[in-house]
Short mmCIF file of C-alpha atoms and ligand atoms in Angstrom, two decimals:
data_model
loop_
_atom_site.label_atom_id
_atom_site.label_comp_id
_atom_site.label_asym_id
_atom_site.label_seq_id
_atom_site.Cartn_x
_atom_site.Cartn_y
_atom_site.Cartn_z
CA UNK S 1 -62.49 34.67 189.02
CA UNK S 2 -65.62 32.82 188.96
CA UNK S 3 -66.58 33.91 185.65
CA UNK S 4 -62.70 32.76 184.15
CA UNK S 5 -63.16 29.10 185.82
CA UNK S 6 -66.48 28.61 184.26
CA UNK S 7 -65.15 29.80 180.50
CA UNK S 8 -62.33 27.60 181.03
CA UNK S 9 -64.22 24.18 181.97
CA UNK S 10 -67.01 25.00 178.96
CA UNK S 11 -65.47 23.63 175.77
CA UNK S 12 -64.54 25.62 173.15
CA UNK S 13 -66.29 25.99 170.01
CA UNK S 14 -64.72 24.44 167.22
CA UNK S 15 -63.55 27.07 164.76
CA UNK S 16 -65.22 26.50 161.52
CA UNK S 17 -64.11 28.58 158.25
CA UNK S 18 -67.20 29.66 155.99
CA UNK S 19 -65.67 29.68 151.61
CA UNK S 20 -69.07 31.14 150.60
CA UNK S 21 -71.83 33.99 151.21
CA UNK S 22 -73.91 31.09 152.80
CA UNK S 23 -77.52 31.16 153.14
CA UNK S 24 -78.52 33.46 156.27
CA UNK S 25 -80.48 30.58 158.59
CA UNK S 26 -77.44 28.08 158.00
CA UNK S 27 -75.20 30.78 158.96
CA UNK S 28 -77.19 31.64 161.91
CA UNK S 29 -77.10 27.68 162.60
CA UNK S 30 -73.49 27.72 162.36
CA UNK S 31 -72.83 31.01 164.86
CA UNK S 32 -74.90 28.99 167.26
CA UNK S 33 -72.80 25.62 167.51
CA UNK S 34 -69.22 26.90 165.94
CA UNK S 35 -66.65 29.57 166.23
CA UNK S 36 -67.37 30.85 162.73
CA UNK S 37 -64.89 32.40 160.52
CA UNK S 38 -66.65 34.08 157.61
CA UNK S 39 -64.35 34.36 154.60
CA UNK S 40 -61.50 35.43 156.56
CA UNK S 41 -58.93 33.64 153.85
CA UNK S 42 -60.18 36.51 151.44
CA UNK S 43 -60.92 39.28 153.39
CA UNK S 44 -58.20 39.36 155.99
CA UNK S 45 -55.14 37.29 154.96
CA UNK S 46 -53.28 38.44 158.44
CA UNK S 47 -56.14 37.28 160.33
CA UNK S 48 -56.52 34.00 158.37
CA UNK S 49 -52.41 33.14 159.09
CA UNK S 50 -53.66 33.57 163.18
CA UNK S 51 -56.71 31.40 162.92
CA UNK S 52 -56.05 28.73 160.48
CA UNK S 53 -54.24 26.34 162.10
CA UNK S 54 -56.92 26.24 164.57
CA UNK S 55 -59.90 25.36 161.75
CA UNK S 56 -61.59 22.04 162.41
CA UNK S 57 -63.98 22.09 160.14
CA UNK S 58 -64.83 24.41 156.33
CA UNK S 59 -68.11 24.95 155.17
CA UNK S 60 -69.24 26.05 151.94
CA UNK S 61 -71.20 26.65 149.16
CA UNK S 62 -71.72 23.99 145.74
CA UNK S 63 -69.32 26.51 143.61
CA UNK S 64 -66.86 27.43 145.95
CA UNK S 65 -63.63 27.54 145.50
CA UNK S 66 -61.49 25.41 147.59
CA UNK S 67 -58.03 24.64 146.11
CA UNK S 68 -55.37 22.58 147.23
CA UNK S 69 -53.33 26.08 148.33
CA UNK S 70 -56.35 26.63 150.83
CA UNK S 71 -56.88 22.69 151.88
CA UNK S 72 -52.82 23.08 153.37
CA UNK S 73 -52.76 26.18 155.08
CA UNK S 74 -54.98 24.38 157.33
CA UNK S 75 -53.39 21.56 159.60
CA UNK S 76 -56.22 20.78 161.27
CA UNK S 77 -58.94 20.49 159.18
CA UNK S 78 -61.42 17.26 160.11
CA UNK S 79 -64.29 17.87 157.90
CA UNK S 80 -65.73 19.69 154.64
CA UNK S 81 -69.35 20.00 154.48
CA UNK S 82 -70.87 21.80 151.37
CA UNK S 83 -74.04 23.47 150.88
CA UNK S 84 -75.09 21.81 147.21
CA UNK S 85 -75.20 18.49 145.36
CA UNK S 86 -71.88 19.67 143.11
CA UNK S 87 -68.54 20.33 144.67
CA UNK S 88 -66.89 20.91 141.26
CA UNK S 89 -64.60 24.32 142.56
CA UNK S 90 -63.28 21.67 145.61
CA UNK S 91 -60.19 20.12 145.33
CA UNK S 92 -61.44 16.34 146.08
CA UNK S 93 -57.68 15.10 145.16
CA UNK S 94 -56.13 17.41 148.25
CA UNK S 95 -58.84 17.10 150.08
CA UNK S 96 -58.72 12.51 149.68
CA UNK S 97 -54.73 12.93 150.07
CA UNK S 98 -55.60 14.26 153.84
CA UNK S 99 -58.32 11.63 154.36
CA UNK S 100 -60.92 14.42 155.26
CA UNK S 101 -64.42 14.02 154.68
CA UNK S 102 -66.41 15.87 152.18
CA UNK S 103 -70.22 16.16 152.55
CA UNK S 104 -72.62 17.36 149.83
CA UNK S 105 -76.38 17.65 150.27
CA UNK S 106 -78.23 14.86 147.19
CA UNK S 107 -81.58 13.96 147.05
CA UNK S 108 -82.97 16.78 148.64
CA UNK S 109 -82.59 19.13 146.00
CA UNK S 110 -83.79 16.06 142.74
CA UNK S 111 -87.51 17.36 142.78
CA UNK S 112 -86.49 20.97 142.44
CA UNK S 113 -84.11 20.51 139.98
CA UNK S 114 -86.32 18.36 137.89
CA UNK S 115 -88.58 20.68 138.23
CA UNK S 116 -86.72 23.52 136.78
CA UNK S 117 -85.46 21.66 133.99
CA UNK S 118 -88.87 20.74 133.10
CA UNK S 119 -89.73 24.35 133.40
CA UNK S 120 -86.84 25.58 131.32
CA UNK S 121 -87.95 23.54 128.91
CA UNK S 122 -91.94 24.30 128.60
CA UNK S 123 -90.53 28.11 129.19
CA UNK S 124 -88.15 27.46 125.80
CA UNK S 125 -90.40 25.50 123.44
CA UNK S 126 -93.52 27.50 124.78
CA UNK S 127 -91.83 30.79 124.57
CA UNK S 128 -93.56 31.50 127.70
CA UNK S 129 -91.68 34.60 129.14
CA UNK S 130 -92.52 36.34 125.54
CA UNK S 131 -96.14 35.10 125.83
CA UNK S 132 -95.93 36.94 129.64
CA UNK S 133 -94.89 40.21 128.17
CA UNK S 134 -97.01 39.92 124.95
CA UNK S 135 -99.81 40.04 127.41
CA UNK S 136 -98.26 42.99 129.83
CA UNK S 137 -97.45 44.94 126.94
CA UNK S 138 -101.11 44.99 125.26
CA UNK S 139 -100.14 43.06 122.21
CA UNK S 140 -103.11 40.81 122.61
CA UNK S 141 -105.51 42.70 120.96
CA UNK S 142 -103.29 43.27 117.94
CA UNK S 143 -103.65 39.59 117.41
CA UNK S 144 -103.06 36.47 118.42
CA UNK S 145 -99.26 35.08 119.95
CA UNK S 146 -97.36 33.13 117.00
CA UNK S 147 -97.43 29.49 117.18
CA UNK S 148 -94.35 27.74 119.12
CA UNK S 149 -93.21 24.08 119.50
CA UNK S 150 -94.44 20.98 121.09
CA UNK S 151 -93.10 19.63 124.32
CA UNK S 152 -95.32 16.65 125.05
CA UNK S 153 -94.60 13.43 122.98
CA UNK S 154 -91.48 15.07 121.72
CA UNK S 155 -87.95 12.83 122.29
CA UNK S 156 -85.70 14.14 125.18
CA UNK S 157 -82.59 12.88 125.76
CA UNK S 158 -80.63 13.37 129.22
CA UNK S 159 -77.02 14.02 129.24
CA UNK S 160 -76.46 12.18 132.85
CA UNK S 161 -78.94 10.27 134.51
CA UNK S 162 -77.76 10.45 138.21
CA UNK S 163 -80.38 11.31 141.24
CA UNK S 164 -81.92 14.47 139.28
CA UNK S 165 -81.44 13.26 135.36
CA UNK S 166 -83.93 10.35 136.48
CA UNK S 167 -86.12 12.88 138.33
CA UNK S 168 -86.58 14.70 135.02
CA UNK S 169 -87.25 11.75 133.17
CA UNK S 170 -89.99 10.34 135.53
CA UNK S 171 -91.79 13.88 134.89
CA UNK S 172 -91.05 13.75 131.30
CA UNK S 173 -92.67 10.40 131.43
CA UNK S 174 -95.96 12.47 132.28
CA UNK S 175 -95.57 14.40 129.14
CA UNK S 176 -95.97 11.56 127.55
CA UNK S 177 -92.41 12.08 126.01
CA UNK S 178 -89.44 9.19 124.46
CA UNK S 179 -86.64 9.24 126.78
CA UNK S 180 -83.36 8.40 125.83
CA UNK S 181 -80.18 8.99 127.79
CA UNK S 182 -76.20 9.24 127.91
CA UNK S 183 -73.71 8.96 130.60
CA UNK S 184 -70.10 7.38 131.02
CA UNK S 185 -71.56 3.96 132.37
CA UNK S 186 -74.88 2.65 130.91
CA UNK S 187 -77.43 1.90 133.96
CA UNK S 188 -78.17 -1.28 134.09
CA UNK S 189 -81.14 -0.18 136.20
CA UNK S 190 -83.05 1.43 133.52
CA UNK S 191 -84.67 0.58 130.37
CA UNK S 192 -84.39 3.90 128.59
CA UNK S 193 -82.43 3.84 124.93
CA UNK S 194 -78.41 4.41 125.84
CA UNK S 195 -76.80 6.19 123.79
CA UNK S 196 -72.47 6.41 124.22
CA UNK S 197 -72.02 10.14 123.55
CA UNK S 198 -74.13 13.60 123.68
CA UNK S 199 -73.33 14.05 119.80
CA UNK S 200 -75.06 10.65 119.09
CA UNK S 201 -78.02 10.96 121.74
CA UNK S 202 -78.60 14.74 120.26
CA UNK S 203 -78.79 13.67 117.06
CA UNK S 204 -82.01 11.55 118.20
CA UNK S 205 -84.08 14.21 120.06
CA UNK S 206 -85.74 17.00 119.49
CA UNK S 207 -84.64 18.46 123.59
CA UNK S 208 -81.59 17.87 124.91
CA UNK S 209 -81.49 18.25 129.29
CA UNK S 210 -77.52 18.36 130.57
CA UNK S 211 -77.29 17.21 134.29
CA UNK S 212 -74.04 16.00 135.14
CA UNK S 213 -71.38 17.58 136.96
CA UNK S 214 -69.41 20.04 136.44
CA UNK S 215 -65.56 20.60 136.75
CA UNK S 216 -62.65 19.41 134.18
CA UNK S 217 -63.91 15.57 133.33
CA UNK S 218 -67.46 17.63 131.96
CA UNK S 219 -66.35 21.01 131.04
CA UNK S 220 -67.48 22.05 127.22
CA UNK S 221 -68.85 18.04 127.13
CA UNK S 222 -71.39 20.27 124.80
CA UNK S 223 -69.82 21.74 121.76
CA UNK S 224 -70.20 22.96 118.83
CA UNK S 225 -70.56 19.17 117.53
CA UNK S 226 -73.23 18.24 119.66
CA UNK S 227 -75.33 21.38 119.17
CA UNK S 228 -75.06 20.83 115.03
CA UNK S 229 -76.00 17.29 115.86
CA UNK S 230 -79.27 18.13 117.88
CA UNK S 231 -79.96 20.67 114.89
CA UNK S 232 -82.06 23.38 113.92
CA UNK S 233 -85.20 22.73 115.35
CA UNK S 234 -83.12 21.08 118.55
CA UNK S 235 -83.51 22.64 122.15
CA UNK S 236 -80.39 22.24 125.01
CA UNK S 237 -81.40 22.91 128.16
CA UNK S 238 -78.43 23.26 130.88
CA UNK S 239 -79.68 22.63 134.77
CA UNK S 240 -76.24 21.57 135.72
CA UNK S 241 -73.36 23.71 135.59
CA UNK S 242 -72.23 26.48 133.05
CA UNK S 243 -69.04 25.21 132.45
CA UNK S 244 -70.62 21.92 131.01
CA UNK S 245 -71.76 23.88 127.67
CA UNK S 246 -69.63 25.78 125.40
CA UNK S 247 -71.74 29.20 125.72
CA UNK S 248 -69.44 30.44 123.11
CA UNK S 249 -70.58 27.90 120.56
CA UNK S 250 -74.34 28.00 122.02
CA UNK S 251 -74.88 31.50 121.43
CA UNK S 252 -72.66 31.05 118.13
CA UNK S 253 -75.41 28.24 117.64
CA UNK S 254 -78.64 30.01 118.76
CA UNK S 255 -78.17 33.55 116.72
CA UNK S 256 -77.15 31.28 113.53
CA UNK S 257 -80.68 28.72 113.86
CA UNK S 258 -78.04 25.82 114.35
CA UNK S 259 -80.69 25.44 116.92
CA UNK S 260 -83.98 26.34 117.38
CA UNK S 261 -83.36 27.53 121.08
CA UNK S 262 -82.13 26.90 124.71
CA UNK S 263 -83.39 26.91 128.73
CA UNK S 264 -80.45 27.94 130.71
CA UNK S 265 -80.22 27.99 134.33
CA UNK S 266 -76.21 27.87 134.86
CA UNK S 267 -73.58 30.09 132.83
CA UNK S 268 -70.05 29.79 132.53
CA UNK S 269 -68.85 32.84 134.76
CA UNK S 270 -72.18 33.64 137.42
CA UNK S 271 -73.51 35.98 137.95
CA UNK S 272 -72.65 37.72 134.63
CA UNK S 273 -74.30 36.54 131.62
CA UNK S 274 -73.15 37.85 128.27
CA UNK S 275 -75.46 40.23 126.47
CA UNK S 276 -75.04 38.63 123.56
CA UNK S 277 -76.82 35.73 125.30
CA UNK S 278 -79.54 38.25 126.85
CA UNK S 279 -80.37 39.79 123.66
CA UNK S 280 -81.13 36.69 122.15
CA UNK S 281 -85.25 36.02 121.78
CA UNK S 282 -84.97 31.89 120.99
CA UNK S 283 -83.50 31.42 124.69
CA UNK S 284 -85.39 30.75 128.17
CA UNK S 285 -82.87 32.65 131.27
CA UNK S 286 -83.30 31.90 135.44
CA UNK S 287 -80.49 32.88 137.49
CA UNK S 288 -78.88 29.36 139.01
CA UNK S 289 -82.34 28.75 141.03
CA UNK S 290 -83.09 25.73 140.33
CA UNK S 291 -82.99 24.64 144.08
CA UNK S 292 -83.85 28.10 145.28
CA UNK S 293 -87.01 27.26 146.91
CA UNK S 294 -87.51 27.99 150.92
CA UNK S 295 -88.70 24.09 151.06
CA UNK S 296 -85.04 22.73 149.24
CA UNK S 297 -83.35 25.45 150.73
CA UNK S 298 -84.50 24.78 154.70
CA UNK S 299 -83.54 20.71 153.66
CA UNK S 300 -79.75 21.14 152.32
CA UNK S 301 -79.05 23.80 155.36
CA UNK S 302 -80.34 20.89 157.85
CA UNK S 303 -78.28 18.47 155.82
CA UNK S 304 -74.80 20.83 155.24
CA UNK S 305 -75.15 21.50 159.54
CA UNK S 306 -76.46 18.00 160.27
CA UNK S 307 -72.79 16.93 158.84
CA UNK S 308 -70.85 18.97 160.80
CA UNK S 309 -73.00 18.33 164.02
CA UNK S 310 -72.79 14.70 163.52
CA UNK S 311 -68.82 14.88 162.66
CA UNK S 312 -68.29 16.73 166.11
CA UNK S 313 -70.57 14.51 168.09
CA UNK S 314 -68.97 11.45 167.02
CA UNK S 315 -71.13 10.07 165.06
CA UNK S 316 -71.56 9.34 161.02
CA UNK S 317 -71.93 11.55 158.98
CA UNK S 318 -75.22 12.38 157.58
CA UNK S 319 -74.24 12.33 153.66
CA UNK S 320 -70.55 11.81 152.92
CA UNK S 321 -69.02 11.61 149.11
CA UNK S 322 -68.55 8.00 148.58
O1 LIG X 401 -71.02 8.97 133.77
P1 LIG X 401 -71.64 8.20 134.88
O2 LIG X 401 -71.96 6.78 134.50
O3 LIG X 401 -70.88 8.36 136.18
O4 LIG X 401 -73.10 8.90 135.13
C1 LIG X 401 -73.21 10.15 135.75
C2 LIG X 401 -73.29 11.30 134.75
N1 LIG X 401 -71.97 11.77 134.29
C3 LIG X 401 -71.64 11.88 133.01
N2 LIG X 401 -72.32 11.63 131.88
C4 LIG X 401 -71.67 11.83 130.71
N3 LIG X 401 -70.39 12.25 130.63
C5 LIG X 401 -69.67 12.51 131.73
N4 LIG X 401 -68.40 12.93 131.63
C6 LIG X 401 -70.29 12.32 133.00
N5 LIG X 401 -69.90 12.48 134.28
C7 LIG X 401 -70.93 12.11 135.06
O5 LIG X 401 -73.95 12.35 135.46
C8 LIG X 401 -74.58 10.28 136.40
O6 LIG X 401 -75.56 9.64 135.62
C9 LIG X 401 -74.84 11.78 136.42
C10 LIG X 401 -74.60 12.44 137.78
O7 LIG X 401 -75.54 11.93 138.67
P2 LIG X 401 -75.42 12.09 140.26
O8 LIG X 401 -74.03 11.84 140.67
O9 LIG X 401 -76.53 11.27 140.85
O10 LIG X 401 -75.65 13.62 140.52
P3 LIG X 401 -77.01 14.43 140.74
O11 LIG X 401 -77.39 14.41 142.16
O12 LIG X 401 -78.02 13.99 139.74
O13 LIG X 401 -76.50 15.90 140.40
C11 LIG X 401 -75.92 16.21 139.15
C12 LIG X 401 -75.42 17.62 139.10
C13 LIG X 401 -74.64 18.13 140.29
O14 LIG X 401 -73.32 17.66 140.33
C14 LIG X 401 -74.68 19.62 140.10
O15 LIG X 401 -73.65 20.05 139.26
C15 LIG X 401 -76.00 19.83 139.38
O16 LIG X 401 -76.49 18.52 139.06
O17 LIG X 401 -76.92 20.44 140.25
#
């Protein structure tokens, strides 16, 4: 008796429906604060129909995949918060029409991003993961490692120069290299040469760095025409999403020298990467890790349950999508 008065004057735990395999302590966060519903839309469709029109809240990961189908089966639904800069697989459109707010997690994750596309880069030009095993495997002594390509001084050109493109280019800077750039809208911000498509910037630079977006307004925005334009002794190197490179026409491009060879962190259907790709000698792999570091890892989960805390407290929200 006691015991039933007290569970019915605490308040309930909004119920909160997890799209993704999240990240262990942000789950853990979640449990703490929310009724948590982990997946149930694709594990238990019966259970789903019981508990979704009680879902306040989704959370997710940068690539799920939210479509509109998913946005109506749930009537109640206040607030999106995603784990990630990029929302691409999210239906913004549904998601607008319904006036709910969408949170992403920026800033946080520019160093290590930057980072890895520098990396990608040095690990590309410098053939460093074949200079790693010529070492483990004793070839040393045979003689010495051939001679590779260049990065500092070279031109680099940065296909989108949002929070992380600029990132990049402020370590390129370092290098010493000749930035030039290419988005929709030319920053009026920045000094660097603009150039008004990725064909015409890669025709100008000897490494090409894609970080935009994904989804449909980017998908294949490099093709087979930009990857002839940045030419045969050309580097791409994709820290944004797969779907914003043609992999067909890259690994068309990398085991015919249309270019000289390519950093990849992001593939067009993850986790699987074709063995064509992975057989390939003139390419640089990392799984989609560019923010996989405990540091950018502890700051999104703070930011992705910072949104939702501050949504059910009643205050703003940390870092909504304009
Ligand atoms: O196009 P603009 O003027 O909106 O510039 C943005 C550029 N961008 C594009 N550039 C060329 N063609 C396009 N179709 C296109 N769409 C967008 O990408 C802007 O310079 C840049 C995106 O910058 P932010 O919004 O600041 O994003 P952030 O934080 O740098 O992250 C970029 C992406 C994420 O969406 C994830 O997919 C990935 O990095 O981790």
């Amino acid at each position: 008796m006691i015991l039933s008065n007290l569970a019915a004057k605490s308040p309930a735990k909004p119920d909160v429906l997890v799209v993704a395999k999240l990240w262990p302590p942000l789950m853990e966060a979640l449990q703490g604060a929310f009724t948590v519903h982990d997946r149930t839309h694709e594990s238990d469709p019966a259970a789903f129909a019981a508990i979704a029109p009680r879902i306040r809240a989704m959370s997710g990961g940068g690539e799920s995949k939210v479509p509109a189908s998913l946005i109506a089966q749930l009537p109640a639904l206040e607030v999106i918060s995603v784990f990630g800069v990029g929302y691409d697989g999210y239906d913004v459109a549904a998601i607008r029409a319904r006036g709910i707010p969408l949170t992403n997690t920026p800033d946080v994750l520019n160093d290590d991003v930057a980072d890895m596309g520098i990396s990608l880069m040095l690990m590309a030009a410098r053939k460093l993961p074949q200079a790693d095993r010529y070492v483990r495997d004793g070839k040393w002594p045979s003689g010495p490692f051939p001679l590779v390509r260049k990065v500092s001084g070279a031109r680099l050109g940065i296909v989108g120069l949002g929070r992380i493109g600029l990132a990049i280019a402020r370590r390129a800077e370092g290098f010493g290299m000749r930035i030039a750039y290419t988005t929709r809208t030319p920053r009026r911000d920045i000094a660097y040469p603009y150039f008004a498509s990725p064909a015409l910037l890669a025709a100008e630079v000897d490494f090409l760095m894609v970080i935009t977006p994904g989804g449909a307004a980017t998908r294949h925005l490099i093709n087979a025409e930009v990857l002839a334009a940045l030419g045969t002794k050309g580097y791409l190197i994709n820290v944004a999403r797969g779907s914003v490179v043609d992999q067909d026409a890259l690994i068309h491009a990398l085991q015919t020298g249309v270019i000289a060879g390519a950093g990849l962190d992001v593939y067009a259907d993850e986790p699987n990467v074709p063995e064509a790709l992975r057989a390939l000698d003139n390419v640089a792999l990392t799984p989609h890790a560019a923010s996989a570091t405990w540091q950018t890892r502890k700051a999104m989960a703070d930011l992705a349950f910072g949104n939702l805390q501050a949504h059910f407290a009643g205050k703003p929200l940390l870092t909504p999508i304009a």
